[in-house]
mmCIF file of C-alpha atoms and ligand atoms in Angstrom:
data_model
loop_
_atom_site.group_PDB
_atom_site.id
_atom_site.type_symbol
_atom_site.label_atom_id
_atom_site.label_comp_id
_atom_site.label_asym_id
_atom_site.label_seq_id
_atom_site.Cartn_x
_atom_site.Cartn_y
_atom_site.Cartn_z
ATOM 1 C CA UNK A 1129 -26.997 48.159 94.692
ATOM 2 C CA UNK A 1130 -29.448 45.855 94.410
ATOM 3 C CA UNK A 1131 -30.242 43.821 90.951
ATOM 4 C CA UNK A 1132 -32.509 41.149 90.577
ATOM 5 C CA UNK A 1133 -31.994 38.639 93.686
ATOM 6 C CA UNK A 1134 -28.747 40.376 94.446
ATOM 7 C CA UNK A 1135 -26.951 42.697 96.209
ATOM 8 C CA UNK A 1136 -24.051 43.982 94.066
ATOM 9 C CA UNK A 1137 -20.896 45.930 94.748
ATOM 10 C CA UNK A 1138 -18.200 46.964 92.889
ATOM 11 C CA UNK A 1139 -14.533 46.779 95.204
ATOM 12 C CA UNK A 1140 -11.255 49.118 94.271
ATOM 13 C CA UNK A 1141 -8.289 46.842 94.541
ATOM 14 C CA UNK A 1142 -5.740 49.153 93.560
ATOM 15 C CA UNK A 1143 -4.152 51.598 91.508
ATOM 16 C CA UNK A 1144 -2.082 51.036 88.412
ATOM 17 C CA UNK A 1145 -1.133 52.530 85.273
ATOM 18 C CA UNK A 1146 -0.544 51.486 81.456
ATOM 19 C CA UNK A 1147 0.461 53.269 78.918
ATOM 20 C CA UNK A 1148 -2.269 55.453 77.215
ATOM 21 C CA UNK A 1149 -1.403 54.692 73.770
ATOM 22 C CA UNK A 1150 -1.561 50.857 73.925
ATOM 23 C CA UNK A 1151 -5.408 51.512 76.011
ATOM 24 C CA UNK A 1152 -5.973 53.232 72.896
ATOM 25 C CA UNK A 1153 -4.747 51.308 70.343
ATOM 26 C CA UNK A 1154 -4.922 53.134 66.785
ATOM 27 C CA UNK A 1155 -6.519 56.230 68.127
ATOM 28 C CA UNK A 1156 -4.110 59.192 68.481
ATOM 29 C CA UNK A 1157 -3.294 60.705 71.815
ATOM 30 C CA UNK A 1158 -4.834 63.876 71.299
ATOM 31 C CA UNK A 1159 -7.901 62.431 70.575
ATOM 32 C CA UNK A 1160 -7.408 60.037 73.202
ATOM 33 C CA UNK A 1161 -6.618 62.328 75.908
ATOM 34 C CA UNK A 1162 -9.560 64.157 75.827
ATOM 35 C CA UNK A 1163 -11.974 61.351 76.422
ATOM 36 C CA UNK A 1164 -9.485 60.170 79.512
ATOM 37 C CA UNK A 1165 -7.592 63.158 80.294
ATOM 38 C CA UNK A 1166 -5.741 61.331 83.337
ATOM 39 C CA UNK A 1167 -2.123 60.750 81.998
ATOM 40 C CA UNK A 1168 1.057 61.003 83.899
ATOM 41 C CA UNK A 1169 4.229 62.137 82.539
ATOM 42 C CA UNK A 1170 5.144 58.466 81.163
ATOM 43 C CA UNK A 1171 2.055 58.810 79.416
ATOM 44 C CA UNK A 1172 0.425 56.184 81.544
ATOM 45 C CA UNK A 1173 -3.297 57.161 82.648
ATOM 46 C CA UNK A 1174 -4.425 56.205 85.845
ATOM 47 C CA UNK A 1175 -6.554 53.248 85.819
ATOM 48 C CA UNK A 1176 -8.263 50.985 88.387
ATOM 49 C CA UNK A 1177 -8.644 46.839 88.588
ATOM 50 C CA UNK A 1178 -12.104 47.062 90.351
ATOM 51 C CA UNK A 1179 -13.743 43.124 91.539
ATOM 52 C CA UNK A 1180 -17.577 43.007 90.990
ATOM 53 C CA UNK A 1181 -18.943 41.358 95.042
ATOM 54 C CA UNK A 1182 -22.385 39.306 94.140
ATOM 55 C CA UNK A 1183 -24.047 38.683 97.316
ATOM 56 C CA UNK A 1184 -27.345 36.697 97.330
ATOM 57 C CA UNK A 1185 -28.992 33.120 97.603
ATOM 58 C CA UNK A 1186 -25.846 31.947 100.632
ATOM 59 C CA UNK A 1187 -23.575 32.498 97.641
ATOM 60 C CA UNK A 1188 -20.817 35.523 97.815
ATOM 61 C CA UNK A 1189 -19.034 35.585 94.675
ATOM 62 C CA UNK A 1190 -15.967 37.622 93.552
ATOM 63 C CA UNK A 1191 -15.410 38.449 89.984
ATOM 64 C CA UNK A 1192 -11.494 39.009 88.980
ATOM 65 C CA UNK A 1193 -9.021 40.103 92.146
ATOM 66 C CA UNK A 1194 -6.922 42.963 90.212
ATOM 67 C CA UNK A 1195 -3.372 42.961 90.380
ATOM 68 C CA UNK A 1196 -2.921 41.717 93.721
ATOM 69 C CA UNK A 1197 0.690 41.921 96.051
ATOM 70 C CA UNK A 1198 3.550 39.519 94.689
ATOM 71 C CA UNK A 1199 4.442 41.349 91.601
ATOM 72 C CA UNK A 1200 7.851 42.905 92.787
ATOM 73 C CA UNK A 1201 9.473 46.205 92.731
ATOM 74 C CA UNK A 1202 10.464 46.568 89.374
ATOM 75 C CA UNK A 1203 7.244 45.558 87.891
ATOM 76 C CA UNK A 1204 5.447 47.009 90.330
ATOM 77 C CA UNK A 1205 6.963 50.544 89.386
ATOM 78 C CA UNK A 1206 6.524 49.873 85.419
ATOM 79 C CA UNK A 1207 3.104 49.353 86.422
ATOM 80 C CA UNK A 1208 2.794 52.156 89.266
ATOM 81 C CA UNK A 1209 1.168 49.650 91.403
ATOM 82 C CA UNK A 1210 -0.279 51.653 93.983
ATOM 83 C CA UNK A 1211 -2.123 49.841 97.203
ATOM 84 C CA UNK A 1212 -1.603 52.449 99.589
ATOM 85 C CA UNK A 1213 -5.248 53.931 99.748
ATOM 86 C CA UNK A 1214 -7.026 50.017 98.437
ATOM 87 C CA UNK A 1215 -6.235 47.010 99.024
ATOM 88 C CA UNK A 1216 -8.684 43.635 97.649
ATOM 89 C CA UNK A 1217 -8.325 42.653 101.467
ATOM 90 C CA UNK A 1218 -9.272 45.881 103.213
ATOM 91 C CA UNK A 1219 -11.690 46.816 100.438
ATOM 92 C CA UNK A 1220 -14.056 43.037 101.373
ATOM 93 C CA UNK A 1221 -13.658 43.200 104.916
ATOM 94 C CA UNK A 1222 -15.095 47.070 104.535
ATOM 95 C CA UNK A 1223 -17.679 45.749 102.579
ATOM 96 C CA UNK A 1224 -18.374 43.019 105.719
ATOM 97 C CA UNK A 1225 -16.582 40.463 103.170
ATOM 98 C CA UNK A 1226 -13.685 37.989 105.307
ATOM 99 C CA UNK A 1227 -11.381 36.132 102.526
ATOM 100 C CA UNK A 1228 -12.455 32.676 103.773
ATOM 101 C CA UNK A 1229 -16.620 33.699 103.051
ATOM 102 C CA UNK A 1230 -15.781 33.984 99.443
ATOM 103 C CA UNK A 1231 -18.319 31.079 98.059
ATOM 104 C CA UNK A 1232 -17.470 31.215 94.285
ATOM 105 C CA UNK A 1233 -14.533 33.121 92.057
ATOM 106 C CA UNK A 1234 -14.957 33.762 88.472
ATOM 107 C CA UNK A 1235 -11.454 34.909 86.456
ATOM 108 C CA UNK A 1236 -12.865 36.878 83.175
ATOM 109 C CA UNK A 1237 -9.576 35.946 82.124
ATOM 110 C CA UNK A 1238 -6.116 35.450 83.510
ATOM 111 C CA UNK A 1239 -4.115 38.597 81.977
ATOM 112 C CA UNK A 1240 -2.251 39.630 85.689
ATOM 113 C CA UNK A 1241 -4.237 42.965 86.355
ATOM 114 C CA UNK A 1242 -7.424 40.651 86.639
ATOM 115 C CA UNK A 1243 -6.172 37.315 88.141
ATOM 116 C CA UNK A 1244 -3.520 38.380 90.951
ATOM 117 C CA UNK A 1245 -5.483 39.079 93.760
ATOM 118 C CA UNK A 1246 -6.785 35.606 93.221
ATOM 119 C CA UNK A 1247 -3.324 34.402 95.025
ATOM 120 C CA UNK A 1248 -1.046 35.901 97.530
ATOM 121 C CA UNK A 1249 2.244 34.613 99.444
ATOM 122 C CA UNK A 1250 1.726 33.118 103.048
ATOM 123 C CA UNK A 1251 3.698 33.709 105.897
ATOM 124 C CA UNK A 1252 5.870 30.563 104.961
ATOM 125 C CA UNK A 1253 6.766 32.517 101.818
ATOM 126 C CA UNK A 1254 4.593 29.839 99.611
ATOM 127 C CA UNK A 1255 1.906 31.358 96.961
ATOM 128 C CA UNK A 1256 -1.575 30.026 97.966
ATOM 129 C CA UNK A 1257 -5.315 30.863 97.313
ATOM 130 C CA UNK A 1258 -6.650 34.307 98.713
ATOM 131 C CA UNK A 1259 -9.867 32.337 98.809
ATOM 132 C CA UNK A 1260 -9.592 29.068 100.454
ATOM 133 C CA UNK A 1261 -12.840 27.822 100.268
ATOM 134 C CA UNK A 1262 -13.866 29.677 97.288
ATOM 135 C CA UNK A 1263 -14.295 27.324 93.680
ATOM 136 C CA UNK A 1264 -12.760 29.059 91.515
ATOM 137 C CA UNK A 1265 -13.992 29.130 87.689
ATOM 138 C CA UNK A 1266 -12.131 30.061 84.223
ATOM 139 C CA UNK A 1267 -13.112 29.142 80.250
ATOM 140 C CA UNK A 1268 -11.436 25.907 79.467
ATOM 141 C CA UNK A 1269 -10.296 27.542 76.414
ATOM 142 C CA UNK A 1270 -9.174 30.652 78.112
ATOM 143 C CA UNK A 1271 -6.512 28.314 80.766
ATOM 144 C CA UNK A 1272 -5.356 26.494 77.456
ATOM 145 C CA UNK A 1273 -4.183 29.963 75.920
ATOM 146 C CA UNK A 1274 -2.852 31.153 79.082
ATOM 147 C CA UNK A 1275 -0.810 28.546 79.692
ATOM 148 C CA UNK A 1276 0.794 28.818 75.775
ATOM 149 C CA UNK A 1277 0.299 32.349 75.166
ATOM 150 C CA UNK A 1278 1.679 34.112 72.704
ATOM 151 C CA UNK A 1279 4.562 36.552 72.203
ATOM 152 C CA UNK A 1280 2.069 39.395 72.228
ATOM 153 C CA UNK A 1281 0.356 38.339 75.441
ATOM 154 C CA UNK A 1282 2.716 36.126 77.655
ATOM 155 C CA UNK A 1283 4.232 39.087 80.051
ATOM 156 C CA UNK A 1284 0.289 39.440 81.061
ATOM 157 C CA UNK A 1285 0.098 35.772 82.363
ATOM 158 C CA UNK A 1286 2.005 35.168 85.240
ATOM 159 C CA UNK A 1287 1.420 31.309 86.080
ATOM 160 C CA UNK A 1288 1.435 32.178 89.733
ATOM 161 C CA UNK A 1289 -1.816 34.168 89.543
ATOM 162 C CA UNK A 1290 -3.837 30.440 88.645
ATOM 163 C CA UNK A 1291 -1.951 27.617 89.224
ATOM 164 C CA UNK A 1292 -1.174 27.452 92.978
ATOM 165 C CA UNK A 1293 -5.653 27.427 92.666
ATOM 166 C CA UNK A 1294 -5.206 24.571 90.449
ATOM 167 C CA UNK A 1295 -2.956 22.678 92.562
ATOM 168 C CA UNK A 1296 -5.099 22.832 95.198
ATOM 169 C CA UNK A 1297 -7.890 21.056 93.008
ATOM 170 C CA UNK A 1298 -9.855 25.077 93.457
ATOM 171 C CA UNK A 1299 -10.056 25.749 89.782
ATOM 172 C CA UNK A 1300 -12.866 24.352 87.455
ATOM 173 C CA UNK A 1301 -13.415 25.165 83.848
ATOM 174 C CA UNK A 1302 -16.175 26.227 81.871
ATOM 175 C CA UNK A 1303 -16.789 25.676 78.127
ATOM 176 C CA UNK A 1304 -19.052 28.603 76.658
ATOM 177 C CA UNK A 1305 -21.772 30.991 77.375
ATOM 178 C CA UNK A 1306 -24.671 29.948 79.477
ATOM 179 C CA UNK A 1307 -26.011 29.993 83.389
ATOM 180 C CA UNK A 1308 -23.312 30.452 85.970
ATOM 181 C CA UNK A 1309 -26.256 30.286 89.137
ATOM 182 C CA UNK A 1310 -29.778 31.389 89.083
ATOM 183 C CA UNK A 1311 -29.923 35.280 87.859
ATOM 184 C CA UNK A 1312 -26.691 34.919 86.658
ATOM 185 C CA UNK A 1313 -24.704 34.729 82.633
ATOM 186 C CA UNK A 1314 -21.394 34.152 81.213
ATOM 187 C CA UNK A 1315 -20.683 35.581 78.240
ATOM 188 C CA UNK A 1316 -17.700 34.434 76.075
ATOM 189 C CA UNK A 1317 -16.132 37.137 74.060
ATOM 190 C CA UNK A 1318 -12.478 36.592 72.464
ATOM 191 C CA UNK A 1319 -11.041 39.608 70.269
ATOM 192 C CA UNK A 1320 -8.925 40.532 74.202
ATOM 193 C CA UNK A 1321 -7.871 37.292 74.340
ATOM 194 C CA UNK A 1322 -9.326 33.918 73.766
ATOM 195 C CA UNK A 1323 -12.534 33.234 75.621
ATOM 196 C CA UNK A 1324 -12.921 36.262 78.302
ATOM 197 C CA UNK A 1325 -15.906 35.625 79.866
ATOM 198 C CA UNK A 1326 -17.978 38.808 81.301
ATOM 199 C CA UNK A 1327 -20.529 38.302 83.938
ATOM 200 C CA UNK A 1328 -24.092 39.722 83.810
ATOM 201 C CA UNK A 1329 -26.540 39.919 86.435
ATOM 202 C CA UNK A 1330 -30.126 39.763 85.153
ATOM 203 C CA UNK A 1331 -32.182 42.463 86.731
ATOM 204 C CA UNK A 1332 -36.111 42.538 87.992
ATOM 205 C CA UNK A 1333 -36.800 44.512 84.740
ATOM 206 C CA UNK A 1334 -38.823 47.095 86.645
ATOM 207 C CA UNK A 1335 -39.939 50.726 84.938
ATOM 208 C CA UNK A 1336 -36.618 52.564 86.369
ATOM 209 C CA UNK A 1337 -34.312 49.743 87.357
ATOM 210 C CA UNK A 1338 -31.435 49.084 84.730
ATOM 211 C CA UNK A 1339 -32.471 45.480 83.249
ATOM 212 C CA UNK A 1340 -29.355 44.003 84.459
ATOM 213 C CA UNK A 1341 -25.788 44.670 85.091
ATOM 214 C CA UNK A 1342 -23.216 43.647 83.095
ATOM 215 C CA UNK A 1343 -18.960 43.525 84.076
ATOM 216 C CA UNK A 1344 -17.519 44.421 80.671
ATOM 217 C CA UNK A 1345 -13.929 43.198 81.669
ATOM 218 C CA UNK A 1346 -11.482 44.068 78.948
ATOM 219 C CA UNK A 1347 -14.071 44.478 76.053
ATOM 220 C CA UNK A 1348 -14.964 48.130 77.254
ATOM 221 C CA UNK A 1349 -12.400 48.785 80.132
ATOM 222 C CA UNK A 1350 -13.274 52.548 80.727
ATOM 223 C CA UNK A 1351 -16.199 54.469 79.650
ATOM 224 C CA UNK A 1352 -13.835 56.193 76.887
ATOM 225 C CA UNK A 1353 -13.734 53.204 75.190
ATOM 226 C CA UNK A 1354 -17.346 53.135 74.403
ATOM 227 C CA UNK A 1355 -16.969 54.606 71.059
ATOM 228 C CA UNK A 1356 -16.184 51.421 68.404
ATOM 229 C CA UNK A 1357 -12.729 52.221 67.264
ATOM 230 C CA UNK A 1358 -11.742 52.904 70.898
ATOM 231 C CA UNK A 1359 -9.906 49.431 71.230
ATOM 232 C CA UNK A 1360 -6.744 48.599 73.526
ATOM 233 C CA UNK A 1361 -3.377 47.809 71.253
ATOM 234 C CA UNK A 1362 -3.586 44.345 73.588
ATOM 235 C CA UNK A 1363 -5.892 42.960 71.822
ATOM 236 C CA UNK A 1364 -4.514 39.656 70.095
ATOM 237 C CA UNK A 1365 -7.994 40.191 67.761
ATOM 238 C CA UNK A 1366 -9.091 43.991 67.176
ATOM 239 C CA UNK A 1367 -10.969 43.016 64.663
ATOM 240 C CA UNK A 1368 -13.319 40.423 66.508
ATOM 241 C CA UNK A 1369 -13.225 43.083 69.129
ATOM 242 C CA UNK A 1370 -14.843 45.223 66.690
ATOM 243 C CA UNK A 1371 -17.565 43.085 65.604
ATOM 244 C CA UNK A 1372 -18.229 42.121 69.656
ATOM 245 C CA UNK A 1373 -18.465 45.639 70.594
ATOM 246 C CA UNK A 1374 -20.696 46.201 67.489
ATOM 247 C CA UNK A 1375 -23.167 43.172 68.747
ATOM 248 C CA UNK A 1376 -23.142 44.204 72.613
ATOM 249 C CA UNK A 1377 -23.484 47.676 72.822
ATOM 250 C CA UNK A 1378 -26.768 47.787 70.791
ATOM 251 C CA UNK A 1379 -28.133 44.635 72.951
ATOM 252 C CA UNK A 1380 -26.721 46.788 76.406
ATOM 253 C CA UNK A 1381 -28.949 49.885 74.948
ATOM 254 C CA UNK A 1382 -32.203 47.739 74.792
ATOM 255 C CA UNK A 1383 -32.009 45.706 77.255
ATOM 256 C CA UNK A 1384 -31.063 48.831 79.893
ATOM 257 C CA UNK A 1385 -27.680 47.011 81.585
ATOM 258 C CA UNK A 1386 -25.520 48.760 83.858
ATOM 259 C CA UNK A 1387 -22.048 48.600 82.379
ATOM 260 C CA UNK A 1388 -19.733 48.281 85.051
ATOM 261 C CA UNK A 1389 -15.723 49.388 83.635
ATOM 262 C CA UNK A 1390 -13.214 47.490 85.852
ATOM 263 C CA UNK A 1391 -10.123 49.926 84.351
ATOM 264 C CA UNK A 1392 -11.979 53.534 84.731
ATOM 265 C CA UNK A 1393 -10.552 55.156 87.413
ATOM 266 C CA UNK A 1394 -13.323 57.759 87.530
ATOM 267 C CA UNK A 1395 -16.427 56.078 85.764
ATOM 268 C CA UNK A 1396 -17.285 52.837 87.867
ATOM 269 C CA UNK A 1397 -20.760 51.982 85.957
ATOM 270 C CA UNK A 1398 -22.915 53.539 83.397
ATOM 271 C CA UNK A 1399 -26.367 53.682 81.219
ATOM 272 C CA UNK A 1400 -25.794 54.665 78.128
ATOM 273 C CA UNK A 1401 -28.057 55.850 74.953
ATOM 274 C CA UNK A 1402 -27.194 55.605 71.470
ATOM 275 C CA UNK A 1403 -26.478 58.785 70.493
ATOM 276 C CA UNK A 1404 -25.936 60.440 66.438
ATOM 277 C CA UNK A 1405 -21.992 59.022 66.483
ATOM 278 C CA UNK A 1406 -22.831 55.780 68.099
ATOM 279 C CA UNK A 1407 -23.084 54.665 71.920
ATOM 280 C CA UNK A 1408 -22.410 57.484 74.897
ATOM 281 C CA UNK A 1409 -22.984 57.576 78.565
ATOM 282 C CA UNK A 1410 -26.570 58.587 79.448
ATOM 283 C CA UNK A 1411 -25.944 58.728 83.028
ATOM 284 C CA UNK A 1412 -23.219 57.161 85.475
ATOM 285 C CA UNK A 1413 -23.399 55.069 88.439
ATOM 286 C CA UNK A 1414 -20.869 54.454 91.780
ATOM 287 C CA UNK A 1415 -21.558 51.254 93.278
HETATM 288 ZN ZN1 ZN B 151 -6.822 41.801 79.804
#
């Protein structure tokens, strides 16, 4: 699809699952299972880590790599890891994408169903950059939490997602919201975890065309977590979660964006209207 200067593509990496009552947080599961009625009999719904491809100017940029291929059997089952039918790998070179092309990586954070892909093991067993030539950016204050997280969040950062890029002198940091490239925003948000960054592509603003497209990340990661108290149990900071949700849906609704969900495995992007108990889906979108 295009928006603004750029051609813009959303790419399945995989399939994985998490248990439906931390997506959910506080809200019971049989209200929760009827706005994502896709649960297994672990009670994990079926989710997907979907990239966001940016294509425009000489510049092909990659947002977040999903869970990638090192993560081992046992984790691998927890998580019902599932690469048979997409892989980040096939899912570029489909889109005309080769690994080494990739200009410019952003991490929206570094939690492992976002930041794996971003490395892989080489045929000398050693963990290296899927993305050789790509720089590779995170918030500064995002890499500081991930490498002291917390008891709550440490099994979601695995150090080998982000530091064999860092090694290699691939991984720069940025401090805040502002211009990423021409057309282009970061937006810090950090109820999820501290400074997740979404990405928003600024549209042409014409009659039809959605005013831009935004990749929500882990502040709405499926459309059924549109309504407010729809919030994921991972959240180290519901309640700023709240308040962010309650500042960006309103601003999505004017300004038209595109809300792309990296988790939904059946929703990839949506408009949505504000409707008499709060935001909803006015019409969705596969890119
Ligand atoms: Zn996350």
């Amino acid at each position: 699809m295009k928006i603004g200067e750029y051609d813009v593509d959303l790419i399945e990496t995989c399939r994985f699952a998490l248990d439906g009552g931390a997506m959910f947080g506080v809200v019971p599961k049989n209200l929760w299972s009827r706005a994502y009625p896709h649960f297994d009999e672990q009670n994990r719904i079926a989710m997907s880590a979907r990239a966001l491809l940016i294509r425009g100017n000489g510049n092909t940029i990659v947002v977040d790599a999903g869970c990638g291929g090192k993560m081992g059997e046992k984790l691998e089952s927890i998580y019902a890891l599932d690469n048979s039918v997409y892989t980040l790998d096939g899912e570029l070179a489909r889109h005309g994408v080769g690994l080494e092309d990739v200009t410019h990586f952003i991490y929206t954070h570094l939690h492992f169903d976002h930041a794996g892909g971003s490395t892989r093991i080489d045929s000398s067993g050693e963990t290296v950059p899927t993305f050789p030539y790509a720089r590779h950016f995170v918030q500064k204050d995002q890499l500081t939490w991930a490498r002291n997280p917390t008891d709550k969040d440490r099994a979601s950062f695995m150090p080998e997602n982000w530091e064999p890029v860092a090694r290699q002198d691939l991984l720069s940091t940025i401090d805040g919201d502002g211009e990423f490239l021409p057309g282009i925003e970061l937006r810090t948000v950090h109820g999820h975890t501290r400074a997740m960054q979404m990405v928003i592509v600024n549209g042409s603003g014409g009659e039809d065309a959605p005013g831009g497209l935004v990749y929500c990340a882990d502040l709405i990661p499926t459309s059924a977590h549109l309504p407010f108290p729809y919030m994921m149990g991972y959240d180290n900071f519901p309640l700023t979660t709240l308040e962010e949700k309650k500042r960006f849906l309103p601003e999505a609704f004017e300004r038209r964006w595109l809300l792309c969900f990296e988790h939904d495995a059946f929703t990839h992007a949506a408009r949505i209207i504000a409707g008499k108990r709060g935001f909803e889906i006015a019409g969705t979108v596969d890119l």
